[in-house]
PDB file of C-alpha atoms in Angstrom:
ATOM      1  CA  MET E   2     -78.314 -55.102-172.215  1.00 38.00           C
ATOM      2  CA  THR E   3     -77.243 -58.242-171.562  1.00 37.00           C
ATOM      3  CA  GLU E   4     -74.138 -57.084-170.388  1.00 38.00           C
ATOM      4  CA  LEU E   5     -75.855 -54.774-168.733  1.00 37.00           C
ATOM      5  CA  TYR E   6     -78.122 -57.183-166.651  1.00 37.00           C
ATOM      6  CA  ASN E   7     -75.373 -59.464-166.179  1.00 41.00           C
ATOM      7  CA  SER E   8     -73.062 -56.394-164.761  1.00 40.00           C
ATOM      8  CA  SER E   9     -76.025 -55.415-162.183  1.00 39.00           C
ATOM      9  CA  HIS E  10     -76.613 -58.997-161.464  1.00 42.00           C
ATOM     10  CA  LEU E  11     -72.978 -59.111-159.989  1.00 48.00           C
ATOM     11  CA  VAL E  12     -72.778 -56.501-158.073  1.00 56.00           C
ATOM     12  CA  CYS E  13     -75.920 -57.298-156.037  1.00 69.00           C
ATOM     13  CA  ASP E  14     -74.369 -58.613-152.613  1.00 68.00           C
ATOM     14  CA  VAL E  15     -76.967 -60.043-150.818  1.00 68.00           C
ATOM     15  CA  TYR E  16     -75.244 -62.228-148.135  1.00 66.00           C
ATOM     16  CA  GLY E  17     -73.942 -58.887-146.457  1.00 64.00           C
ATOM     17  CA  ASP E  18     -72.877 -59.626-142.811  1.00 68.00           C
ATOM     18  CA  LEU E  19     -73.814 -63.145-141.671  1.00 76.00           C
ATOM     19  CA  HIS E  20     -72.137 -63.352-138.475  1.00 80.00           C
ATOM     20  CA  PRO E  21     -75.017 -62.717-136.155  1.00 82.00           C
ATOM     21  CA  PHE E  22     -76.486 -65.939-137.218  1.00 85.00           C
ATOM     22  CA  THR E  23     -73.555 -68.232-136.748  1.00 88.00           C
ATOM     23  CA  TYR E  24     -73.859 -66.917-132.794  1.00 90.00           C
ATOM     24  CA  PHE E  25     -76.758 -68.837-132.841  1.00 92.00           C
ATOM     25  CA  TYR E  26     -75.935 -71.937-135.180  1.00 93.00           C
ATOM     26  CA  TYR E  27     -73.332 -72.291-132.203  1.00 93.00           C
ATOM     27  CA  LEU E  28     -75.344 -72.613-129.480  1.00 93.00           C
ATOM     28  CA  VAL E  29     -77.742 -75.408-132.053  1.00 93.00           C
ATOM     29  CA  PHE E  30     -74.817 -77.423-132.796  1.00 93.00           C
ATOM     30  CA  LEU E  31     -73.732 -77.389-128.885  1.00 93.00           C
ATOM     31  CA  VAL E  32     -77.445 -77.881-127.548  1.00 92.00           C
ATOM     32  CA  GLY E  33     -78.327 -80.264-130.460  1.00 90.00           C
ATOM     33  CA  PHE E  34     -75.343 -82.159-130.306  1.00 91.00           C
ATOM     34  CA  CYS E  35     -75.181 -83.535-126.879  1.00 90.00           C
ATOM     35  CA  GLY E  36     -78.912 -83.874-127.211  1.00 87.00           C
ATOM     36  CA  SER E  37     -78.690 -86.303-129.699  1.00 88.00           C
ATOM     37  CA  CYS E  38     -75.952 -88.061-128.378  1.00 88.00           C
ATOM     38  CA  PHE E  39     -77.487 -88.699-125.142  1.00 85.00           C
ATOM     39  CA  ALA E  40     -80.621 -89.634-127.022  1.00 85.00           C
ATOM     40  CA  LEU E  41     -78.245 -92.346-129.199  1.00 85.00           C
ATOM     41  CA  TRP E  42     -76.936 -93.326-125.958  1.00 84.00           C
ATOM     42  CA  ALA E  43     -80.882 -94.326-124.436  1.00 81.00           C
ATOM     43  CA  PHE E  44     -82.077 -95.925-127.723  1.00 79.00           C
ATOM     44  CA  THR E  45     -79.149 -98.340-127.940  1.00 79.00           C
ATOM     45  CA  ARG E  46     -79.619 -99.494-124.606  1.00 73.00           C
ATOM     46  CA  SER E  47     -83.204 -99.375-124.163  1.00 64.00           C
ATOM     47  CA  ASP E  48     -85.037-102.868-125.124  1.00 59.00           C
ATOM     48  CA  SER E  49     -85.615-104.272-128.558  1.00 56.00           C
ATOM     49  CA  ASN E  50     -89.744-104.018-128.338  1.00 60.00           C
ATOM     50  CA  GLN E  51     -90.060-101.053-130.252  1.00 65.00           C
ATOM     51  CA  LYS E  52     -92.726 -99.659-131.131  1.00 75.00           C
ATOM     52  CA  CYS E  53     -94.405 -97.503-134.258  1.00 81.00           C
ATOM     53  CA  THR E  54     -93.417 -94.288-132.369  1.00 81.00           C
ATOM     54  CA  SER E  55     -89.850 -95.811-130.800  1.00 83.00           C
ATOM     55  CA  ILE E  56     -88.737 -96.741-134.736  1.00 88.00           C
ATOM     56  CA  TYR E  57     -90.047 -93.038-136.387  1.00 90.00           C
ATOM     57  CA  LEU E  58     -88.302 -91.172-133.618  1.00 89.00           C
ATOM     58  CA  ILE E  59     -84.787 -93.418-133.919  1.00 90.00           C
ATOM     59  CA  ASN E  60     -85.090 -92.181-138.039  1.00 93.00           C
ATOM     60  CA  LEU E  61     -85.574 -88.681-137.079  1.00 92.00           C
ATOM     61  CA  LEU E  62     -82.408 -89.031-134.758  1.00 92.00           C
ATOM     62  CA  ILE E  63     -80.500 -90.131-137.754  1.00 92.00           C
ATOM     63  CA  ALA E  64     -81.613 -87.151-139.964  1.00 93.00           C
ATOM     64  CA  ASP E  65     -80.714 -85.171-136.640  1.00 92.00           C
ATOM     65  CA  PHE E  66     -76.991 -86.528-136.860  1.00 91.00           C
ATOM     66  CA  LEU E  67     -76.776 -85.411-140.376  1.00 90.00           C
ATOM     67  CA  LEU E  68     -77.633 -81.901-139.481  1.00 92.00           C
ATOM     68  CA  THR E  69     -74.847 -82.133-136.585  1.00 92.00           C
ATOM     69  CA  LEU E  70     -72.208 -83.124-139.405  1.00 90.00           C
ATOM     70  CA  ALA E  71     -73.686 -80.145-141.805  1.00 93.00           C
ATOM     71  CA  LEU E  72     -73.830 -77.159-139.327  1.00 94.00           C
ATOM     72  CA  PRO E  73     -69.949 -76.826-138.702  1.00 93.00           C
ATOM     73  CA  PHE E  74     -69.434 -76.182-142.334  1.00 93.00           C
ATOM     74  CA  LYS E  75     -72.295 -73.433-142.563  1.00 92.00           C
ATOM     75  CA  ILE E  76     -70.699 -71.709-139.357  1.00 92.00           C
ATOM     76  CA  VAL E  77     -67.178 -71.313-140.985  1.00 92.00           C
ATOM     77  CA  VAL E  78     -68.503 -70.422-144.315  1.00 90.00           C
ATOM     78  CA  ASP E  79     -71.261 -67.687-142.981  1.00 88.00           C
ATOM     79  CA  LEU E  80     -67.981 -66.432-141.021  1.00 87.00           C
ATOM     80  CA  GLY E  81     -66.550 -65.536-144.370  1.00 83.00           C
ATOM     81  CA  ILE E  82     -63.556 -67.874-143.315  1.00 87.00           C
ATOM     82  CA  ALA E  83     -64.028 -70.811-145.648  1.00 88.00           C
ATOM     83  CA  THR E  84     -61.726 -71.324-148.016  1.00 91.00           C
ATOM     84  CA  TRP E  85     -63.358 -71.660-151.627  1.00 91.00           C
ATOM     85  CA  ASN E  86     -62.995 -75.214-151.945  1.00 91.00           C
ATOM     86  CA  LEU E  87     -64.947 -75.441-148.592  1.00 93.00           C
ATOM     87  CA  LYS E  88     -67.301 -73.162-149.635  1.00 91.00           C
ATOM     88  CA  ILE E  89     -68.003 -75.275-153.104  1.00 92.00           C
ATOM     89  CA  PHE E  90     -68.188 -78.418-150.898  1.00 93.00           C
ATOM     90  CA  HIS E  91     -70.589 -76.628-148.741  1.00 93.00           C
ATOM     91  CA  CYS E  92     -72.574 -75.908-151.336  1.00 91.00           C
ATOM     92  CA  GLN E  93     -72.878 -79.390-153.224  1.00 92.00           C
ATOM     93  CA  VAL E  94     -72.822 -81.275-150.323  1.00 93.00           C
ATOM     94  CA  THR E  95     -73.274 -80.020-146.393  1.00 94.00           C
ATOM     95  CA  ALA E  96     -75.931 -77.590-146.695  1.00 93.00           C
ATOM     96  CA  VAL E  97     -78.242 -80.018-149.044  1.00 94.00           C
ATOM     97  CA  PHE E  98     -77.460 -82.459-145.930  1.00 94.00           C
ATOM     98  CA  ILE E  99     -79.570 -79.638-143.924  1.00 94.00           C
ATOM     99  CA  TYR E 100     -82.560 -79.541-145.917  1.00 94.00           C
ATOM    100  CA  ILE E 101     -82.520 -83.628-145.635  1.00 94.00           C
ATOM    101  CA  ASN E 102     -82.916 -83.285-142.071  1.00 93.00           C
ATOM    102  CA  MET E 103     -85.504 -80.676-142.200  1.00 94.00           C
ATOM    103  CA  TYR E 104     -88.040 -82.772-144.908  1.00 95.00           C
ATOM    104  CA  ILE E 105     -87.340 -86.122-142.528  1.00 95.00           C
ATOM    105  CA  SER E 106     -87.968 -84.445-139.639  1.00 93.00           C
ATOM    106  CA  ILE E 107     -90.980 -82.913-141.323  1.00 94.00           C
ATOM    107  CA  ILE E 108     -92.049 -86.183-142.390  1.00 94.00           C
ATOM    108  CA  PHE E 109     -91.593 -88.462-139.554  1.00 93.00           C
ATOM    109  CA  LEU E 110     -93.190 -86.103-137.212  1.00 91.00           C
ATOM    110  CA  GLY E 111     -96.507 -86.626-139.168  1.00 91.00           C
ATOM    111  CA  PHE E 112     -96.016 -90.235-139.179  1.00 90.00           C
ATOM    112  CA  VAL E 113     -95.252 -89.679-135.361  1.00 88.00           C
ATOM    113  CA  SER E 114     -98.320 -87.673-134.911  1.00 88.00           C
ATOM    114  CA  MET E 115    -100.568 -90.174-136.804  1.00 87.00           C
ATOM    115  CA  ASP E 116     -99.194 -92.979-134.502  1.00 84.00           C
ATOM    116  CA  ARG E 117    -100.321 -91.406-131.672  1.00 83.00           C
ATOM    117  CA  CYS E 118    -103.725 -90.407-132.904  1.00 84.00           C
ATOM    118  CA  LEU E 119    -104.522 -94.091-133.989  1.00 81.00           C
ATOM    119  CA  GLN E 120    -103.508 -95.066-130.614  1.00 79.00           C
ATOM    120  CA  THR E 121    -105.955 -92.768-129.165  1.00 79.00           C
ATOM    121  CA  ILE E 122    -108.390 -94.050-131.510  1.00 75.00           C
ATOM    122  CA  ASN E 123    -107.774 -97.573-130.671  1.00 68.00           C
ATOM    123  CA  SER E 124    -109.380 -99.321-133.380  1.00 56.00           C
ATOM    124  CA  SER E 125    -108.679-102.626-134.184  1.00 51.00           C
ATOM    125  CA  LYS E 126    -109.095-101.713-138.510  1.00 55.00           C
ATOM    126  CA  LEU E 127    -106.051 -99.555-138.274  1.00 57.00           C
ATOM    127  CA  PHE E 128    -103.928-102.080-136.118  1.00 59.00           C
ATOM    128  CA  GLN E 129    -102.003-103.529-139.209  1.00 60.00           C
ATOM    129  CA  ILE E 130    -100.146-100.142-140.180  1.00 65.00           C
ATOM    130  CA  GLN E 131     -98.842 -99.887-136.391  1.00 70.00           C
ATOM    131  CA  LYS E 132     -96.870-102.897-136.716  1.00 79.00           C
ATOM    132  CA  LYS E 133     -93.221-102.502-136.430  1.00 82.00           C
ATOM    133  CA  GLY E 134     -92.492-104.308-140.020  1.00 85.00           C
ATOM    134  CA  PHE E 135     -94.903-101.650-141.906  1.00 86.00           C
ATOM    135  CA  ALA E 136     -93.161 -98.701-139.826  1.00 88.00           C
ATOM    136  CA  LYS E 137     -89.836 -99.658-140.848  1.00 90.00           C
ATOM    137  CA  MET E 138     -90.680-100.440-144.603  1.00 92.00           C
ATOM    138  CA  LEU E 139     -92.359 -96.797-144.318  1.00 91.00           C
ATOM    139  CA  SER E 140     -89.412 -95.499-143.088  1.00 93.00           C
ATOM    140  CA  ALA E 141     -87.233 -96.807-145.781  1.00 95.00           C
ATOM    141  CA  VAL E 142     -89.767 -95.244-148.286  1.00 95.00           C
ATOM    142  CA  VAL E 143     -89.007 -92.211-147.022  1.00 95.00           C
ATOM    143  CA  TRP E 144     -85.701 -91.862-147.124  1.00 96.00           C
ATOM    144  CA  ALA E 145     -85.495 -92.887-150.658  1.00 96.00           C
ATOM    145  CA  LEU E 146     -88.029 -90.656-151.516  1.00 95.00           C
ATOM    146  CA  VAL E 147     -86.176 -87.576-150.124  1.00 96.00           C
ATOM    147  CA  LEU E 148     -82.511 -88.980-151.188  1.00 95.00           C
ATOM    148  CA  CYS E 149     -84.351 -89.054-154.732  1.00 96.00           C
ATOM    149  CA  ILE E 150     -85.385 -85.445-154.452  1.00 95.00           C
ATOM    150  CA  MET E 151     -82.011 -83.746-152.731  1.00 95.00           C
ATOM    151  CA  LEU E 152     -79.576 -86.182-154.091  1.00 94.00           C
ATOM    152  CA  PRO E 153     -79.295 -84.860-157.730  1.00 94.00           C
ATOM    153  CA  ASN E 154     -78.486 -81.278-155.931  1.00 93.00           C
ATOM    154  CA  MET E 155     -75.132 -82.727-154.832  1.00 93.00           C
ATOM    155  CA  LEU E 156     -74.536 -85.325-157.699  1.00 92.00           C
ATOM    156  CA  ILE E 157     -75.379 -82.663-161.430  1.00 91.00           C
ATOM    157  CA  PRO E 158     -72.217 -81.358-162.251  1.00 89.00           C
ATOM    158  CA  ILE E 159     -71.351 -77.972-161.251  1.00 87.00           C
ATOM    159  CA  LYS E 160     -69.631 -74.606-162.880  1.00 87.00           C
ATOM    160  CA  ASN E 161     -66.104 -73.623-162.666  1.00 86.00           C
ATOM    161  CA  ILE E 162     -66.539 -69.500-161.490  1.00 84.00           C
ATOM    162  CA  GLU E 163     -63.903 -67.288-160.932  1.00 83.00           C
ATOM    163  CA  GLU E 164     -62.984 -66.878-157.025  1.00 84.00           C
ATOM    164  CA  ARG E 165     -64.434 -64.394-155.128  1.00 79.00           C
ATOM    165  CA  ASP E 166     -65.756 -63.259-151.870  1.00 74.00           C
ATOM    166  CA  PHE E 167     -69.541 -63.090-152.341  1.00 74.00           C
ATOM    167  CA  VAL E 168     -70.799 -65.946-153.852  1.00 79.00           C
ATOM    168  CA  LYS E 169     -74.445 -67.641-153.321  1.00 80.00           C
ATOM    169  CA  CYS E 170     -74.606 -71.410-153.867  1.00 85.00           C
ATOM    170  CA  ILE E 171     -76.853 -71.247-156.989  1.00 85.00           C
ATOM    171  CA  ASP E 172     -74.091 -69.380-158.615  1.00 84.00           C
ATOM    172  CA  PHE E 173     -72.449 -72.533-158.695  1.00 89.00           C
ATOM    173  CA  LYS E 174     -75.219 -74.435-160.787  1.00 90.00           C
ATOM    174  CA  GLN E 175     -75.000 -75.029-164.666  1.00 90.00           C
ATOM    175  CA  GLU E 176     -78.985 -74.538-166.258  1.00 90.00           C
ATOM    176  CA  LEU E 177     -80.076 -78.209-165.631  1.00 92.00           C
ATOM    177  CA  GLY E 178     -78.977 -78.098-161.381  1.00 91.00           C
ATOM    178  CA  ARG E 179     -80.826 -74.679-161.402  1.00 90.00           C
ATOM    179  CA  HIS E 180     -83.884 -76.184-162.815  1.00 91.00           C
ATOM    180  CA  TRP E 181     -83.954 -79.138-160.459  1.00 93.00           C
ATOM    181  CA  HIS E 182     -83.044 -76.831-157.622  1.00 90.00           C
ATOM    182  CA  VAL E 183     -86.124 -74.870-157.974  1.00 90.00           C
ATOM    183  CA  LEU E 184     -88.368 -78.249-159.170  1.00 93.00           C
ATOM    184  CA  SER E 185     -86.965 -79.777-155.767  1.00 93.00           C
ATOM    185  CA  ASN E 186     -87.730 -76.541-153.678  1.00 91.00           C
ATOM    186  CA  PHE E 187     -91.342 -76.687-155.026  1.00 92.00           C
ATOM    187  CA  ILE E 188     -91.839 -80.351-154.406  1.00 94.00           C
ATOM    188  CA  SER E 189     -90.214 -79.660-150.707  1.00 94.00           C
ATOM    189  CA  ILE E 190     -93.132 -77.296-150.364  1.00 93.00           C
ATOM    190  CA  ALA E 191     -95.757 -79.981-151.486  1.00 94.00           C
ATOM    191  CA  ILE E 192     -94.379 -82.209-148.871  1.00 95.00           C
ATOM    192  CA  PHE E 193     -94.199 -79.718-146.190  1.00 95.00           C
ATOM    193  CA  LEU E 194     -98.233 -78.713-146.876  1.00 95.00           C
ATOM    194  CA  ASN E 195     -99.251 -82.501-147.090  1.00 95.00           C
ATOM    195  CA  CYS E 196     -97.205 -83.629-143.876  1.00 94.00           C
ATOM    196  CA  SER E 197     -98.986 -80.021-142.023  1.00 94.00           C
ATOM    197  CA  CYS E 198    -102.279 -81.962-143.020  1.00 95.00           C
ATOM    198  CA  ILE E 199    -101.617 -84.787-141.131  1.00 92.00           C
ATOM    199  CA  ILE E 200    -100.258 -83.372-138.272  1.00 93.00           C
ATOM    200  CA  LEU E 201    -102.600 -80.587-137.885  1.00 93.00           C
ATOM    201  CA  ILE E 202    -105.775 -83.381-138.184  1.00 93.00           C
ATOM    202  CA  SER E 203    -103.923 -86.000-136.251  1.00 90.00           C
ATOM    203  CA  ASN E 204    -103.443 -83.888-133.412  1.00 90.00           C
ATOM    204  CA  PHE E 205    -106.930 -82.611-133.763  1.00 90.00           C
ATOM    205  CA  LEU E 206    -108.916 -86.048-133.261  1.00 89.00           C
ATOM    206  CA  ALA E 207    -106.256 -86.983-130.808  1.00 87.00           C
ATOM    207  CA  ILE E 208    -107.309 -84.003-128.661  1.00 87.00           C
ATOM    208  CA  ARG E 209    -110.938 -84.191-129.214  1.00 86.00           C
ATOM    209  CA  ARG E 210    -111.129 -87.744-128.261  1.00 85.00           C
ATOM    210  CA  LEU E 211    -109.078 -87.529-125.346  1.00 81.00           C
ATOM    211  CA  TYR E 212    -110.933 -84.455-124.374  1.00 78.00           C
ATOM    212  CA  LYS E 213    -113.917 -86.752-123.891  1.00 78.00           C
ATOM    213  CA  TYR E 214    -112.727 -88.021-120.898  1.00 74.00           C
ATOM    214  CA  LYS E 215    -112.084 -84.590-118.742  1.00 71.00           C
ATOM    215  CA  ASP E 216    -114.794 -86.031-116.448  1.00 70.00           C
ATOM    216  CA  CYS E 217    -112.814 -88.895-115.392  1.00 73.00           C
ATOM    217  CA  ASP E 218    -110.722 -89.407-112.750  1.00 66.00           C
ATOM    218  CA  GLU E 219    -107.714 -90.381-114.634  1.00 67.00           C
ATOM    219  CA  PHE E 220    -107.559 -86.977-115.958  1.00 68.00           C
ATOM    220  CA  HIS E 221    -104.892 -85.658-114.961  1.00 71.00           C
ATOM    221  CA  ASN E 222    -102.819 -88.414-116.667  1.00 71.00           C
ATOM    222  CA  ILE E 223    -105.346 -87.375-120.190  1.00 77.00           C
ATOM    223  CA  LYS E 224    -104.482 -83.531-118.873  1.00 78.00           C
ATOM    224  CA  GLN E 225    -100.574 -84.229-119.632  1.00 76.00           C
ATOM    225  CA  ALA E 226    -100.772 -85.761-123.077  1.00 78.00           C
ATOM    226  CA  LEU E 227    -103.137 -83.361-124.140  1.00 82.00           C
ATOM    227  CA  VAL E 228    -100.101 -80.916-123.276  1.00 81.00           C
ATOM    228  CA  ASN E 229     -97.781 -82.747-125.020  1.00 79.00           C
ATOM    229  CA  ILE E 230     -99.491 -82.864-127.870  1.00 85.00           C
ATOM    230  CA  LEU E 231    -100.060 -79.028-128.190  1.00 86.00           C
ATOM    231  CA  LEU E 232     -96.376 -78.475-127.585  1.00 82.00           C
ATOM    232  CA  VAL E 233     -95.645 -80.338-130.314  1.00 83.00           C
ATOM    233  CA  THR E 234     -98.132 -79.048-132.755  1.00 89.00           C
ATOM    234  CA  ALA E 235     -96.747 -75.650-131.642  1.00 88.00           C
ATOM    235  CA  GLY E 236     -92.826 -75.931-131.893  1.00 87.00           C
ATOM    236  CA  TYR E 237     -93.952 -77.453-135.276  1.00 91.00           C
ATOM    237  CA  ILE E 238     -95.667 -74.585-136.582  1.00 92.00           C
ATOM    238  CA  ILE E 239     -93.004 -71.859-135.371  1.00 92.00           C
ATOM    239  CA  CYS E 240     -90.176 -74.387-136.821  1.00 92.00           C
ATOM    240  CA  PHE E 241     -91.177 -74.467-139.921  1.00 94.00           C
ATOM    241  CA  LEU E 242     -93.855 -72.665-141.049  1.00 94.00           C
ATOM    242  CA  PRO E 243     -92.340 -69.100-140.845  1.00 94.00           C
ATOM    243  CA  TYR E 244     -89.368 -71.056-143.712  1.00 94.00           C
ATOM    244  CA  HIS E 245     -91.919 -72.180-145.860  1.00 93.00           C
ATOM    245  CA  ILE E 246     -93.705 -68.387-145.861  1.00 93.00           C
ATOM    246  CA  VAL E 247     -90.410 -67.340-147.312  1.00 92.00           C
ATOM    247  CA  ARG E 248     -88.931 -69.878-149.510  1.00 89.00           C
ATOM    248  CA  ILE E 249     -91.260 -69.534-152.134  1.00 87.00           C
ATOM    249  CA  PRO E 250     -89.952 -65.643-153.069  1.00 89.00           C
ATOM    250  CA  TYR E 251     -86.989 -66.411-152.071  1.00 88.00           C
ATOM    251  CA  THR E 252     -86.638 -69.391-154.580  1.00 84.00           C
ATOM    252  CA  LEU E 253     -88.081 -67.115-157.182  1.00 83.00           C
ATOM    253  CA  SER E 254     -85.349 -64.514-156.359  1.00 82.00           C
ATOM    254  CA  GLN E 255     -83.088 -67.179-156.955  1.00 74.00           C
ATOM    255  CA  SER E 256     -84.112 -67.907-160.362  1.00 73.00           C
ATOM    256  CA  ASN E 257     -84.170 -64.136-161.175  1.00 71.00           C
ATOM    257  CA  ILE E 258     -87.623 -64.070-161.691  1.00 76.00           C
ATOM    258  CA  ILE E 259     -87.731 -61.214-158.719  1.00 75.00           C
ATOM    259  CA  MET E 260     -84.891 -59.070-160.112  1.00 77.00           C
ATOM    260  CA  ASP E 261     -85.211 -56.095-157.463  1.00 80.00           C
ATOM    261  CA  CYS E 262     -81.692 -56.333-155.625  1.00 82.00           C
ATOM    262  CA  HIS E 263     -82.790 -54.643-152.581  1.00 83.00           C
ATOM    263  CA  LEU E 264     -85.579 -57.171-152.327  1.00 86.00           C
ATOM    264  CA  LYS E 265     -83.245 -60.147-152.761  1.00 83.00           C
ATOM    265  CA  GLN E 266     -81.301 -59.003-150.343  1.00 83.00           C
ATOM    266  CA  ARG E 267     -84.681 -58.519-147.643  1.00 87.00           C
ATOM    267  CA  LEU E 268     -85.764 -61.981-148.951  1.00 88.00           C
ATOM    268  CA  PHE E 269     -82.031 -63.820-148.123  1.00 87.00           C
ATOM    269  CA  ARG E 270     -82.141 -62.056-144.817  1.00 88.00           C
ATOM    270  CA  ALA E 271     -85.808 -63.688-144.264  1.00 90.00           C
ATOM    271  CA  LYS E 272     -84.498 -66.983-145.300  1.00 91.00           C
ATOM    272  CA  GLU E 273     -81.369 -67.017-143.147  1.00 90.00           C
ATOM    273  CA  SER E 274     -83.595 -66.108-140.394  1.00 92.00           C
ATOM    274  CA  THR E 275     -86.416 -68.722-141.000  1.00 94.00           C
ATOM    275  CA  LEU E 276     -83.759 -71.386-141.567  1.00 93.00           C
ATOM    276  CA  LEU E 277     -82.213 -70.677-138.268  1.00 93.00           C
ATOM    277  CA  VAL E 278     -85.333 -71.465-136.546  1.00 94.00           C
ATOM    278  CA  SER E 279     -85.978 -74.312-138.472  1.00 94.00           C
ATOM    279  CA  VAL E 280     -82.916 -75.980-137.920  1.00 93.00           C
ATOM    280  CA  SER E 281     -83.558 -74.977-133.712  1.00 92.00           C
ATOM    281  CA  ASN E 282     -85.668 -78.117-133.931  1.00 91.00           C
ATOM    282  CA  LEU E 283     -82.485 -80.079-133.819  1.00 91.00           C
ATOM    283  CA  CYS E 284     -82.461 -78.680-129.767  1.00 89.00           C
ATOM    284  CA  PHE E 285     -86.203 -80.034-128.987  1.00 87.00           C
ATOM    285  CA  ASP E 286     -86.689 -83.185-130.404  1.00 87.00           C
ATOM    286  CA  PRO E 287     -84.521 -84.787-127.513  1.00 84.00           C
ATOM    287  CA  ILE E 288     -87.369 -83.403-125.589  1.00 83.00           C
ATOM    288  CA  LEU E 289     -89.736 -84.908-127.940  1.00 83.00           C
ATOM    289  CA  TYR E 290     -88.095 -88.444-127.810  1.00 83.00           C
ATOM    290  CA  PHE E 291     -88.529 -88.434-123.908  1.00 80.00           C
ATOM    291  CA  TYR E 292     -92.221 -87.407-124.146  1.00 78.00           C
ATOM    292  CA  PHE E 293     -93.677 -90.059-127.058  1.00 77.00           C
ATOM    293  CA  SER E 294     -90.840 -92.806-126.796  1.00 75.00           C
ATOM    294  CA  LYS E 295     -92.064 -95.002-123.544  1.00 73.00           C
ATOM    295  CA  THR E 296     -88.841 -96.844-123.871  1.00 70.00           C
ATOM    296  CA  PHE E 297     -86.270 -93.900-123.985  1.00 74.00           C
ATOM    297  CA  ARG E 298     -88.943 -92.245-121.171  1.00 75.00           C
ATOM    298  CA  SER E 299     -88.142 -94.974-119.345  1.00 76.00           C
ATOM    299  CA  LYS E 300     -84.445 -95.926-119.696  1.00 72.00           C
ATOM    300  CA  ILE E 301     -83.535 -92.221-118.979  1.00 73.00           C
ATOM    301  CA  THR E 302     -85.895 -92.107-115.241  1.00 76.00           C
ATOM    302  CA  LYS E 303     -84.444 -95.560-114.828  1.00 74.00           C
ATOM    303  CA  THR E 304     -80.899 -93.963-115.126  1.00 68.00           C
ATOM    304  CA  PHE E 305     -81.578 -91.084-112.782  1.00 65.00           C
ATOM    305  CA  SER E 306     -83.431 -92.728-110.553  1.00 67.00           C
ATOM    306  CA  MET E 307     -80.286 -95.126-110.300  1.00 59.00           C
ATOM    307  CA  LYS E 308     -77.320 -92.398-109.704  1.00 54.00           C
ATOM    308  CA  LYS E 309     -79.997 -90.710-107.164  1.00 51.00           C
ATOM    309  CA  GLU E 310     -79.555 -94.040-105.680  1.00 48.00           C
ATOM    310  CA  VAL E 311     -75.944 -94.557-105.430  1.00 46.00           C
ATOM    311  CA  ALA E 312     -75.643 -90.924-104.227  1.00 47.00           C
ATOM    312  CA  VAL E 313     -77.213 -91.185-101.689  1.00 42.00           C
ATOM    313  CA  HIS E 314     -75.993 -94.895-100.756  1.00 42.00           C
ATOM    314  CA  GLU E 315     -72.402 -93.113-100.724  1.00 48.00           C
ATOM    315  CA  THR E 316     -73.795 -89.951 -98.395  1.00 47.00           C
ATOM    316  CA  ALA E 317     -75.382 -92.427 -95.984  1.00 44.00           C
ATOM    317  CA  VAL E 318     -71.816 -94.151 -95.568  1.00 46.00           C
TER     318      VAL E 318
END
């Protein structure tokens, strides 16, 4: 009976053709890499008097660079042209980078939303947690927490398996690695749910506070702030919610709690599709930097205005 299950399990190829996904990953990588480099350039040339929001956005930028390191490996593996050792390296290292980026992004988006909400409320009782020192300490704690959750997926020894065309990353894991993989998935889902509550509540409070000034003369500025908050909320939901809806049943299929091969294939396709949507946050983060970091926005505006003045001067001459 066991041999029959093992043979049926081995012939269940969930991968199929992943080529269509790679074209979108190419686009995400190119746009995200250019945007991240531009953001890095702007942040490194901005003034050192940074607020909490800028500190959180810089941590988000660091996570984005981790993702840009991982995407080329995923593209090569999904194209089916990777060597066996490269497949192992991707499963053990670069695939984990993708999830580090995802949850670092989720957490710091929560902090950005909370900080903007506190700025809107403008309560002196909450001033202490908006200091730069607190933001830096909180950022260090977040990185330590996420790395403690994710790094064991890299460090727990894997087993040697026979080289074959279709292999899942979970196939390399020993029993301890499989258990930690499942545990880290559910911890990650808990992080997502908590951060989602923070983002939705913070943005709701900020919108309600700003909407009270709808009759004032400066409402056109307030309206822009409302639009920014709604865009961030919508982007967060679109990027991260679908993946986490799929992740629980997909994790169960990896653990062989879900046994049906056809269902496993559909869950894998759904996971890959929603993961691609999650990774696309790499393209939208530079827009987030522009709207939520005054230092970043002023540097970009100043740079392009200087270039425009130079161009006009050269034309006049």
